[in-house]
Short mmCIF file of C-alpha atoms and ligand atoms in Angstrom, two decimals:
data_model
loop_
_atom_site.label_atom_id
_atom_site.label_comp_id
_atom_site.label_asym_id
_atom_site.label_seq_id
_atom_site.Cartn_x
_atom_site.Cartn_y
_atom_site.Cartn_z
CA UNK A 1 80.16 72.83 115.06
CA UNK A 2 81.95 74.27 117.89
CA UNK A 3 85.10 73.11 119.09
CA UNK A 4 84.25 73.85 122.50
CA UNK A 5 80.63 73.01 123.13
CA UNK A 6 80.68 70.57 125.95
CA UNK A 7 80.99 72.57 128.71
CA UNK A 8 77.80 74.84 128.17
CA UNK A 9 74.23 74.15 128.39
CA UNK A 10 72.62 76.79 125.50
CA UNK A 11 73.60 77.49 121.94
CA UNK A 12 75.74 81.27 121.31
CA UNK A 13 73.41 84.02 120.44
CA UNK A 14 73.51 85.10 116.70
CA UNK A 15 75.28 88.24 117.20
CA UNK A 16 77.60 86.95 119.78
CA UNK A 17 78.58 84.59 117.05
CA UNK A 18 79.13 87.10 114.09
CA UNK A 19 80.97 89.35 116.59
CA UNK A 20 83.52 86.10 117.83
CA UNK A 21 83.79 84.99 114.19
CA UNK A 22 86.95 85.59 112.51
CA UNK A 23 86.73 83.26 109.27
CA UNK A 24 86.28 86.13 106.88
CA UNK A 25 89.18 87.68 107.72
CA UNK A 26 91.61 84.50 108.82
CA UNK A 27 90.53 81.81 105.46
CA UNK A 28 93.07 83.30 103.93
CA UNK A 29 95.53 81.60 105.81
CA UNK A 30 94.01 77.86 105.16
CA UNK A 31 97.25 77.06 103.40
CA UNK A 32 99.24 78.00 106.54
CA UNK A 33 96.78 76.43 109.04
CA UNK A 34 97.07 73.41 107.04
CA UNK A 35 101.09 73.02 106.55
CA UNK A 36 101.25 73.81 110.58
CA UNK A 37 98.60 71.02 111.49
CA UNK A 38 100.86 68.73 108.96
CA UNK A 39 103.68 69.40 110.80
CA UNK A 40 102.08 68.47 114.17
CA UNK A 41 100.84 65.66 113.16
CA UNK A 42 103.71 64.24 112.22
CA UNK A 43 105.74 65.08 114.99
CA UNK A 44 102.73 63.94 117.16
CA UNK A 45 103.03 59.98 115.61
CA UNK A 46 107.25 60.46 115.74
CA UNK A 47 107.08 60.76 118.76
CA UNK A 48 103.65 58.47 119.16
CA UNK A 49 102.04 60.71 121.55
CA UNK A 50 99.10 59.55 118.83
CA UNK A 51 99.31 56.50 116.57
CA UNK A 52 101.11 56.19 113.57
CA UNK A 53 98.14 55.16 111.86
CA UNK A 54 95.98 58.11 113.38
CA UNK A 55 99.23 60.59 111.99
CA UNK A 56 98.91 59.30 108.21
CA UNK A 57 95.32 59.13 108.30
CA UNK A 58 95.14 62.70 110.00
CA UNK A 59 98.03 63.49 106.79
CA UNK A 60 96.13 62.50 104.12
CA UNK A 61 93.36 63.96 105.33
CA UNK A 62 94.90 67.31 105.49
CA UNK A 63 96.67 67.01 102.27
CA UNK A 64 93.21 66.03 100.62
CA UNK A 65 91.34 69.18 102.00
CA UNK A 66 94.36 71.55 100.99
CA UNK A 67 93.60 70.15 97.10
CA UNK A 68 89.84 70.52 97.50
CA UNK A 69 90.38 73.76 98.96
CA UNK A 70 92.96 75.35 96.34
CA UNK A 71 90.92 74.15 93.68
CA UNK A 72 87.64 75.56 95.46
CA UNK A 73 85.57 72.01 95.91
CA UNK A 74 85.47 72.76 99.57
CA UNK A 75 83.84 76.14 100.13
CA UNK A 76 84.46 77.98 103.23
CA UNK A 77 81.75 77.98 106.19
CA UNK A 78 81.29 81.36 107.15
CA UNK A 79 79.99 80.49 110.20
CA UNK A 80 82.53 78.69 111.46
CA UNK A 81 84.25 80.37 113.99
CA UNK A 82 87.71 80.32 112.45
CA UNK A 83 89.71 78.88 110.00
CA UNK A 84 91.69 76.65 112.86
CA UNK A 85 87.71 75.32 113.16
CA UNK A 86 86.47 74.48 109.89
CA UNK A 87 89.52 72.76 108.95
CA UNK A 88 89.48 70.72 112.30
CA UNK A 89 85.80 69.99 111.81
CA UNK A 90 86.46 69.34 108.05
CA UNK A 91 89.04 67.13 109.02
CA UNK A 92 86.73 65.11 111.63
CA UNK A 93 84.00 65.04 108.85
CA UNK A 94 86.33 63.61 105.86
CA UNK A 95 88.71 60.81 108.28
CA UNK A 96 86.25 60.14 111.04
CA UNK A 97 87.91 60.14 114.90
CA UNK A 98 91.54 60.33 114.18
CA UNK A 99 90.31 63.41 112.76
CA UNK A 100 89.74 64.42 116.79
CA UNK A 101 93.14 63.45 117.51
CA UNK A 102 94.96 66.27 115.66
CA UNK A 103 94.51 68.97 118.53
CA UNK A 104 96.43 66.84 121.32
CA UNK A 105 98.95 69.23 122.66
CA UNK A 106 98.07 72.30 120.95
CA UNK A 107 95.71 75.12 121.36
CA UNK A 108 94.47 77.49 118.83
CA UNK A 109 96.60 80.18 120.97
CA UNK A 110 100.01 79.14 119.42
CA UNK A 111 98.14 77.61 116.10
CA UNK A 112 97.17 81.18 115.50
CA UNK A 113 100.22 82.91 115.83
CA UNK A 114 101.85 80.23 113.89
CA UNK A 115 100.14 80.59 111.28
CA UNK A 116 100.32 84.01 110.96
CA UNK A 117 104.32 83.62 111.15
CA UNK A 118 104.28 81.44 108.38
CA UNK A 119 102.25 84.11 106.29
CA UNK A 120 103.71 86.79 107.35
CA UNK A 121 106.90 84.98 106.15
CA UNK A 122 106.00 84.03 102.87
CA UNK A 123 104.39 87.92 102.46
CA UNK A 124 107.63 89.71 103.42
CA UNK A 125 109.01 87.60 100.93
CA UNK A 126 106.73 88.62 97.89
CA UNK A 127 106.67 92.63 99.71
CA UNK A 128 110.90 92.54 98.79
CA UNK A 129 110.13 91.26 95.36
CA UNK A 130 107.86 94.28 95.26
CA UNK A 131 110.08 96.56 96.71
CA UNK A 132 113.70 95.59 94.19
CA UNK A 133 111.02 96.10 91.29
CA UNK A 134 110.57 99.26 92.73
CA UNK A 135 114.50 100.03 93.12
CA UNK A 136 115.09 97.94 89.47
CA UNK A 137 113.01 101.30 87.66
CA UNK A 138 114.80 103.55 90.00
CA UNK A 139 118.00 102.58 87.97
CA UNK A 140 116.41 102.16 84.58
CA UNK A 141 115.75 106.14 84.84
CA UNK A 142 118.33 107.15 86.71
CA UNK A 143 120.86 106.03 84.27
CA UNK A 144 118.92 107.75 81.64
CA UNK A 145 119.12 111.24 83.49
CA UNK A 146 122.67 111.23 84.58
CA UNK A 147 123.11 114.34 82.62
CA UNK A 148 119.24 116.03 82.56
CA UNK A 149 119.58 119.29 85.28
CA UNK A 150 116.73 120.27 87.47
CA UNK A 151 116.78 122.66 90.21
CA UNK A 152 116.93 121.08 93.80
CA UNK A 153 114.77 122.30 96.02
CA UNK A 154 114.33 123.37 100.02
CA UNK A 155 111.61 124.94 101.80
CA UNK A 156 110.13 124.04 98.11
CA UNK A 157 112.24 127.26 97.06
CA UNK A 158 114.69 126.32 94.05
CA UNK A 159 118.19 125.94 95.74
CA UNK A 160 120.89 124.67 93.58
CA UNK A 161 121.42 122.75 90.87
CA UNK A 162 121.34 118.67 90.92
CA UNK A 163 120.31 115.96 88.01
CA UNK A 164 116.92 114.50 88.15
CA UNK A 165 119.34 110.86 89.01
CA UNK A 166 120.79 112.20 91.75
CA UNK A 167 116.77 113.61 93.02
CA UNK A 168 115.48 110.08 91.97
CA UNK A 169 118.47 107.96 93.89
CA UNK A 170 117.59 109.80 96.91
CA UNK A 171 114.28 107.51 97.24
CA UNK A 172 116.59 104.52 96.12
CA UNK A 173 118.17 104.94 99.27
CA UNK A 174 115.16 105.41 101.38
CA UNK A 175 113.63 101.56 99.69
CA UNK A 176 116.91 99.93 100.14
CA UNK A 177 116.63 100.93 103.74
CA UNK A 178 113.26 99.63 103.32
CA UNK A 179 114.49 96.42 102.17
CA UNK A 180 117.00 96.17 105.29
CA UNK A 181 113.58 97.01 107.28
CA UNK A 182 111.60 93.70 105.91
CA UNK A 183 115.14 91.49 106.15
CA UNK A 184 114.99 91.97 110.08
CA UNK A 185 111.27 92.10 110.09
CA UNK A 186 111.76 88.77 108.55
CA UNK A 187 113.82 87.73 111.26
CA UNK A 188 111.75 88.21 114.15
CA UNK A 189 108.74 86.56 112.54
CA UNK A 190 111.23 83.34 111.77
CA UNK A 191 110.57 82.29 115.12
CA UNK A 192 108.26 78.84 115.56
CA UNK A 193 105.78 79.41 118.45
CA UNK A 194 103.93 75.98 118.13
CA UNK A 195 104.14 73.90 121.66
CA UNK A 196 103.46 76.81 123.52
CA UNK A 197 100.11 75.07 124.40
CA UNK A 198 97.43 77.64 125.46
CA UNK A 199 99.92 79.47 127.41
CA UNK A 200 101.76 76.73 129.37
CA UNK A 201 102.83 74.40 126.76
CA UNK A 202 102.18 70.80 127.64
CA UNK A 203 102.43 68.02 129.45
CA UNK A 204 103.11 65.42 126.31
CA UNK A 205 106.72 64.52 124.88
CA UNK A 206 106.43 66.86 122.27
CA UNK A 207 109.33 68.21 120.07
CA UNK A 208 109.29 71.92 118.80
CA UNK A 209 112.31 71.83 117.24
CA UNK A 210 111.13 68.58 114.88
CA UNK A 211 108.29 70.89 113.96
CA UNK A 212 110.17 74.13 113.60
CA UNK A 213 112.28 72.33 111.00
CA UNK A 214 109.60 70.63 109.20
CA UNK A 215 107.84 74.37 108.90
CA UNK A 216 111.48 75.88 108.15
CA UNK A 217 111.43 78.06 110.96
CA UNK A 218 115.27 78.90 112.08
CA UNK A 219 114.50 78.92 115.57
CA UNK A 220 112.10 78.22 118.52
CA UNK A 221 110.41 80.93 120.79
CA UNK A 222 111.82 80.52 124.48
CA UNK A 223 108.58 81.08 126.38
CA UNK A 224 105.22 79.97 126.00
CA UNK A 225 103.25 83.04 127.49
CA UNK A 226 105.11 85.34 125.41
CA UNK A 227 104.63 83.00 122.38
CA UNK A 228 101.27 83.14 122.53
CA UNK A 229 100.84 86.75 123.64
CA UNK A 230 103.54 88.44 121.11
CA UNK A 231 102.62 90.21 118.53
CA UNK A 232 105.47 92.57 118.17
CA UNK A 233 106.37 90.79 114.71
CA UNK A 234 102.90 91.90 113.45
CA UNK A 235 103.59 95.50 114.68
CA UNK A 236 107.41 95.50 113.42
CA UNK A 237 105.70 94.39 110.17
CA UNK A 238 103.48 97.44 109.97
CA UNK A 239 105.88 99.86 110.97
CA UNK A 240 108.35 98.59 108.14
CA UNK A 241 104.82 99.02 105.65
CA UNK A 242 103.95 102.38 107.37
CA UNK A 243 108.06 103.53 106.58
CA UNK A 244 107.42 102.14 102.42
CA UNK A 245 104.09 104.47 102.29
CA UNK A 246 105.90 107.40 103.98
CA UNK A 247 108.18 107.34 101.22
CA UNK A 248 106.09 106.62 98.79
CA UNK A 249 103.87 109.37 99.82
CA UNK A 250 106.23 111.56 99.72
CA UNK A 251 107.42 110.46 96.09
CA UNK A 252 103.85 110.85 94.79
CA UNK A 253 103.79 114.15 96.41
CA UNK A 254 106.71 115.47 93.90
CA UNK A 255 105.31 113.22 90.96
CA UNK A 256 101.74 115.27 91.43
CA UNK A 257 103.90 118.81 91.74
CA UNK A 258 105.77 117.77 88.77
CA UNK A 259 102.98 116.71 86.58
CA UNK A 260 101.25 120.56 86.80
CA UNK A 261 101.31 122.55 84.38
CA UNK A 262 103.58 125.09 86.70
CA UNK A 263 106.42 122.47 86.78
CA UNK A 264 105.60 120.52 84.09
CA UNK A 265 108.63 118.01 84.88
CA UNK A 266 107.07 114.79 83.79
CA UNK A 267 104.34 113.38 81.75
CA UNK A 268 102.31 110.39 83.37
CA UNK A 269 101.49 108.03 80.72
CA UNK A 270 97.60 107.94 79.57
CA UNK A 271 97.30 104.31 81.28
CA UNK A 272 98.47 105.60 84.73
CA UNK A 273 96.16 108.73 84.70
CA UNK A 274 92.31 109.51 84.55
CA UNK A 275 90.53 112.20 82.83
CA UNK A 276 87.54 114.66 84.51
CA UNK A 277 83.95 113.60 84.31
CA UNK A 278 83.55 117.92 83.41
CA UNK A 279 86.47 119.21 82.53
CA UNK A 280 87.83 117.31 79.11
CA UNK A 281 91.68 119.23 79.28
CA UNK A 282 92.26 117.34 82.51
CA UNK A 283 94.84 114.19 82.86
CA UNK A 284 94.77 113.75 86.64
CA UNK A 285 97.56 111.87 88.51
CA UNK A 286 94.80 109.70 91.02
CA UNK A 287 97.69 106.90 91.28
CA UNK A 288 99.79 109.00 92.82
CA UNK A 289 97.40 110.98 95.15
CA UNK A 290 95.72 107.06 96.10
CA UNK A 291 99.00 106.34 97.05
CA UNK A 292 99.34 109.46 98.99
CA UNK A 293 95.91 108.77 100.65
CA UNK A 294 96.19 105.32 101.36
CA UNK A 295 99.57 105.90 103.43
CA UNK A 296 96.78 107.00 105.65
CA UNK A 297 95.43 103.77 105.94
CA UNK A 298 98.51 101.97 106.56
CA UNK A 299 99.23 104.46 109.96
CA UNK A 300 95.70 103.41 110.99
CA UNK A 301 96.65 99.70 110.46
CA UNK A 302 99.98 100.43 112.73
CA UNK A 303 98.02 102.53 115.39
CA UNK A 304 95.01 100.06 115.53
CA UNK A 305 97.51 97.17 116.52
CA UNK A 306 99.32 99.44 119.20
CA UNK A 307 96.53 100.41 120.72
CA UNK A 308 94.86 96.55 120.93
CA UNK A 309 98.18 95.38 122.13
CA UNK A 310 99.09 98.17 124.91
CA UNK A 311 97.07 96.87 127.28
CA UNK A 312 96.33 93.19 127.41
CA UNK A 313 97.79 91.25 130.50
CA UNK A 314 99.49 87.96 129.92
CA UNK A 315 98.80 85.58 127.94
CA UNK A 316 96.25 85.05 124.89
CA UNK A 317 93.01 87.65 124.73
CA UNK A 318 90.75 87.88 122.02
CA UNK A 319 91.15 91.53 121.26
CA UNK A 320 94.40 89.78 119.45
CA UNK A 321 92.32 88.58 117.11
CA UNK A 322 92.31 92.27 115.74
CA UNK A 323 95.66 91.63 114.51
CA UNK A 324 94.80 90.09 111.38
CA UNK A 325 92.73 92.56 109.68
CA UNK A 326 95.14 95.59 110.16
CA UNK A 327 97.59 93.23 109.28
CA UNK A 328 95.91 92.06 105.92
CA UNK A 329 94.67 95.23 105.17
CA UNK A 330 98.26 97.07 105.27
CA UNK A 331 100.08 94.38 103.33
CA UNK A 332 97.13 94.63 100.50
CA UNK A 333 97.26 98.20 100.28
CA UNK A 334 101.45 98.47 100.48
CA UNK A 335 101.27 95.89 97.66
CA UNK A 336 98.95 97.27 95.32
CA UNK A 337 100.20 100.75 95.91
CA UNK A 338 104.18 99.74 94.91
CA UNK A 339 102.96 97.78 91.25
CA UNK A 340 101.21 100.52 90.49
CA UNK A 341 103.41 103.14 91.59
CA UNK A 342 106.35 100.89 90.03
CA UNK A 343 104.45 101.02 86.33
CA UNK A 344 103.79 104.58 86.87
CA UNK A 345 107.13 105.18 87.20
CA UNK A 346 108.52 103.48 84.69
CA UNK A 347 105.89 104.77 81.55
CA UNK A 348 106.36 108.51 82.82
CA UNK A 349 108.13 110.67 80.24
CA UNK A 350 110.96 112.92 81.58
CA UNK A 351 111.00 116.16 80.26
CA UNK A 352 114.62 117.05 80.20
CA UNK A 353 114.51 120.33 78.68
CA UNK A 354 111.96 121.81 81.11
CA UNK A 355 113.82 120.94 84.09
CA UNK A 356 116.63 122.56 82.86
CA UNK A 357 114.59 125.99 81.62
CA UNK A 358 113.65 126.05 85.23
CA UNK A 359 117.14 125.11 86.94
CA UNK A 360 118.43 128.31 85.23
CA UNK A 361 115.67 130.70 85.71
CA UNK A 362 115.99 130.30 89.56
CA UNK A 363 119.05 131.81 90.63
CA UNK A 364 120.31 128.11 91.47
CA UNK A 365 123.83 128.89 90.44
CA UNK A 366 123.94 132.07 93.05
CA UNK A 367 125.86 129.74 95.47
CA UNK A 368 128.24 128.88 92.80
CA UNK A 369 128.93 132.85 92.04
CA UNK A 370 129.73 133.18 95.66
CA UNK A 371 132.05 130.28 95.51
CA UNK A 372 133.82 131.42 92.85
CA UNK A 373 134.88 134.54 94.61
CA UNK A 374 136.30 132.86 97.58
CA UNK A 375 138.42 130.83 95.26
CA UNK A 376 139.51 133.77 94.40
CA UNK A 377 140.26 135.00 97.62
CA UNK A 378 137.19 136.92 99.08
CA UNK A 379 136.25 135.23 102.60
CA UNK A 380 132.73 133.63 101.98
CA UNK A 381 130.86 135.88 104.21
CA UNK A 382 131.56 138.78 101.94
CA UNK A 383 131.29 136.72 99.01
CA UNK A 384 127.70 136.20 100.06
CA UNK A 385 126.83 139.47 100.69
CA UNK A 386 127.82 140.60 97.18
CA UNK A 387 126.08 137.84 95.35
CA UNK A 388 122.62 138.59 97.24
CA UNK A 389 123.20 142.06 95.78
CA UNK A 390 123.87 141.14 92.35
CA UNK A 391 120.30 138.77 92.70
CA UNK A 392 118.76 141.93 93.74
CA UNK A 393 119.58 143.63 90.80
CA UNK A 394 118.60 140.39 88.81
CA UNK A 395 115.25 140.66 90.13
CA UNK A 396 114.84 144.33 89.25
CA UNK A 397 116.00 143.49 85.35
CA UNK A 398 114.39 140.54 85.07
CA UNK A 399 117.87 138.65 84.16
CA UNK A 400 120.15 135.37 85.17
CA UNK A 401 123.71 136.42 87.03
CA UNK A 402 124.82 134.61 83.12
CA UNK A 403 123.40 137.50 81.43
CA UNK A 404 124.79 140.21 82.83
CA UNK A 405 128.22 141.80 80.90
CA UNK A 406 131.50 141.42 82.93
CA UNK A 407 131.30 145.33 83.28
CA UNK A 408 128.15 144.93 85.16
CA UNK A 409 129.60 142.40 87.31
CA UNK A 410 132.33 143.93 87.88
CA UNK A 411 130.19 146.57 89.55
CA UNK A 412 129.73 144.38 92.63
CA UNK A 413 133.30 143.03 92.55
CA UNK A 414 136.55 143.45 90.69
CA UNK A 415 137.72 140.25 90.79
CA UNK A 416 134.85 138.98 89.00
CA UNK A 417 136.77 137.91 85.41
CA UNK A 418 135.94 136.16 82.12
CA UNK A 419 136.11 132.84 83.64
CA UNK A 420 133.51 133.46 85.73
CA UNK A 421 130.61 132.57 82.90
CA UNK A 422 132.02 129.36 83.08
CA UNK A 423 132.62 128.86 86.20
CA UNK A 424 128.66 129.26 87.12
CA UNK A 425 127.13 127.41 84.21
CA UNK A 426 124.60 124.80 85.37
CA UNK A 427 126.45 121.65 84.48
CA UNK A 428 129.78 123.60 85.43
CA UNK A 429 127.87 123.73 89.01
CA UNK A 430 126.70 120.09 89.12
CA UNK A 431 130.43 118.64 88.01
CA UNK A 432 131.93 120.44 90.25
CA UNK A 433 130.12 118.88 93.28
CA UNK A 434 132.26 115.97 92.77
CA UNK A 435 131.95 114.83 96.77
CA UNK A 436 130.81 110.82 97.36
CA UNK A 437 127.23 111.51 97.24
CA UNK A 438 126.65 114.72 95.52
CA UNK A 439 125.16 115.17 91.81
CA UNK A 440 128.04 115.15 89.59
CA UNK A 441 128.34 112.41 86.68
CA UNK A 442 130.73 110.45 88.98
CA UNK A 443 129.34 110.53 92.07
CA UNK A 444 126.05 109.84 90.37
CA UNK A 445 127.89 107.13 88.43
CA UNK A 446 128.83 105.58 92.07
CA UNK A 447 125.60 105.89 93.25
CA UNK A 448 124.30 103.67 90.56
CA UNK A 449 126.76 100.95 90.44
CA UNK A 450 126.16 100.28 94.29
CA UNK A 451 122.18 100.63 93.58
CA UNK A 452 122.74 97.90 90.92
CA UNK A 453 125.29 95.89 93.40
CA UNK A 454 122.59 95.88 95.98
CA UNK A 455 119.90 94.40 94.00
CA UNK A 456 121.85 91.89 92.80
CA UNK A 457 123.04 90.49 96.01
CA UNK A 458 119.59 90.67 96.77
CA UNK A 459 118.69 88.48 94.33
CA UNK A 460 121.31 86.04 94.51
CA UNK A 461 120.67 85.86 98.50
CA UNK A 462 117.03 84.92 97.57
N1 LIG B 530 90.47 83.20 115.96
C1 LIG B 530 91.37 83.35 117.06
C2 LIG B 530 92.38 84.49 116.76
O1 LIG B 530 92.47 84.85 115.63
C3 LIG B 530 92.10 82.09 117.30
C4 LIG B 530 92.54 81.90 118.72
C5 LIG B 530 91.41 81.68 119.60
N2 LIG B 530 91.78 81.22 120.89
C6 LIG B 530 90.89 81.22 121.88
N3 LIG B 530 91.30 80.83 123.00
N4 LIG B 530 89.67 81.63 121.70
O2 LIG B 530 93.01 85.01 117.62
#
């Protein structure tokens, strides 16, 4: 039945109805639509715009249908228009005409939004969960390889030496930025749009703020044709999701470099990777390069919602009802992709002793050779000229700077000196970059205990 029949003299064609229907995508916020109406219909008998009598009745009623409805006795009409629909109608069916009652100052332009606000809500809350997981592995392995070397790496050329911690706390960072991301995401969405009316709010006595504290919204939304027309918390929603697949993209990226047979870094576990339907040697890393390819998706989700939103006059248009889908969509994929990533993460095997081999055959302590002649009184320019020479001749006999004899150093500069061998061996190099933030065992060390501060204020603020 349609909510709005009366004013039109033939039924909607078939395909007009299928193409206005959103109830596929928007049942799964019956929960929401339901805790909303309750809300309004209790504020509506407070403040007796509609009996008291018609309020309970239109409570129990609700309350009833949520039950049937979570424990699947009601079964969704698919051709119903919309969720806000088939629970009205529902309603109407199960209490009779108080049932009709329940829509008196309200439109489905602010019931919509407020429903998605109170999902949204409740997902940003689950997507942190997700997210500290995420950050809780981060510090599982990164106190285990405080101490395992592996080259560091720009323009994907080795560089200098770091500790697979420090490499792994780098994306620590990038998800706790994350986290800040969904905390003011959060906020925004907080606000309680109901009252707005269709786009002018109303003419009854009602009282938003009764119903914004009843929903546990912190706040109100100051004007009714932005109410109903906003969707910028839906957009600041998919940006923060688009910003967790970037990173985890780019994570999965390095986990699928180091799981070939070139780097050979890590070892996925057998229940994170697949095998070849051909080729029986293969152990493929498809969670990682799903992850990679559904960051894809996300984007789309964040570009589909620009582009609806960019330009629809004021107030309410149906192309909002787009909203939903991208919105769905992106918080589906974001979650699946960070369990999955999370377990992969956390069954990998870490092999130390390969990172290491291939820290030391890349020249990654050149730098350090270069610094160790300006401590001893060469300006660095020169200092870097020499060392590129000495690489040179590395190349051409196929040796570390470690291997060759003090003589042979001594070649390229005098001051070279015993202390030198010291001086440029690997974990030599990564101690010695003792600056807040760099890879040595206290810095690292630092960078840990405020990775394990944040999540636990996180979890005590929850
Ligand atoms: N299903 C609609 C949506 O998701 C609900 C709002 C419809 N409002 C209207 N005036 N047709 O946006």
């Amino acid at each position: 039945m349609k909510l709005w029949g009366g004013r039109f003299k033939k039924g909607t064609d078939e395909l007009v109805n299928d193409f206005n229907s959103s109830i596929n995508i928007d049942s799964r916020m019956y929960k929401e639509d339901i805790e909303g109406s309750l809300a309004h219909a209790s504020m509506l008998g407070e403040k007796q715009i509609i009996p008291k009598e018609a309020s309970e009745r239109i409570t129990s009623g609700l309350l009833e249908i949520l039950k049937r409805m979570d424990n699947g006795v009601i079964e969704i009409d698919s051709t119903s228009e919309d969720i806000h629909s088939f629970i009205e109608s529902t309603l109407t069916y199960y209490i009779g005409d108080y049932g009709k009652m329940l829509h008196t100052a309200r439109s489905r332009n602010d019931q919509v939004t407020l429903d998605l606000r109170l999902y949204l809500k409740k997902a940003l809350v689950n997507l942190k969960h997700d997210v500290l997981n995420l950050e809780e592995v981060l510090l599982e392995k990164s106190t285990e390889n405080i101490e395992t070397i592996m080259p560091g790496y720009t323009h994907m050329q080795k560089a200098q030496p770091i500790t697979f911690a420090h490499h792994l706390l780098a994306y620590a960072e990038m998800f706790k930025r994350d986290i800040g991301r969904i905390d003011d995401t959060y906020k925004r969405t907080d606000e309680m749009p109901l009252g707005s009316g269709a786009l002018a709010t109303s003419t009854y006595p009602i009282d938003r703020n009764l119903v914004a504290k009843n929903l546990g919204f912190s706040k109100i939304t100051l004007n009714s044709l932005d109410s109903v027309s906003d969707r910028d918390y839906v957009i600041e929603a998919l940006s923060t999701l688009s910003l967790i697949m970037m990173h985890l993209s780019r994570f999965s990226e390095e986990i699928i470099l180091w799981c070939t047979g070139e780097f050979s870094f890590i070892e996925l576990d057998d229940a994170y990777s697949t095998g070849s339907s051909i080729m029986p040697q293969k152990k493929n890393p498809d969670v990682a390069e799903l992850v990679r390819g559904k960051t894809g998706r996300v984007y789309g989700d964040l570009i589909t919602l620009l582009t609806v939103m960019k330009g629809i006059p004021l107030a309410y248009n149906k192309d909002m009802q787009e909203d939903k889908e991208a919105l769905f969509d992106a918080l589906d994929t974001v979650t699946l992709s960070l369990k999955t990533f999370t377990g992969m993460l956390k069954t990998m095997k870490v092999k130390k002793d390969n990172m290491k081999k291939s820290a030391a055959l890349g020249f990654t302590n050149a730098t350090d050779v270069a610094d160790y002649l300006v401590k001893k009184g060469i300006a660095f320019r020169n200092a870097h000229e020499i060392v590129g020479e000495i690489v040179l001749e590395c190349i051409k006999k196929n040796k570390m700077i470690e291997e060759l004899t003090l003589d042979e150093l001594k070649t390229f500069s005098p001051i070279f000196d015993e202390d030198v061998y010291k001086a440029i061996d690997l974990s030599t190099c990564v101690e010695e970059r003792n600056v807040i933030g760099g890879p040595s065992t206290q810095s690292v060390k630092l960078q840990i205990n405020e990775l394990d501060k944040f999540i636990n204020s996180m979890k005590e603020n929850d």
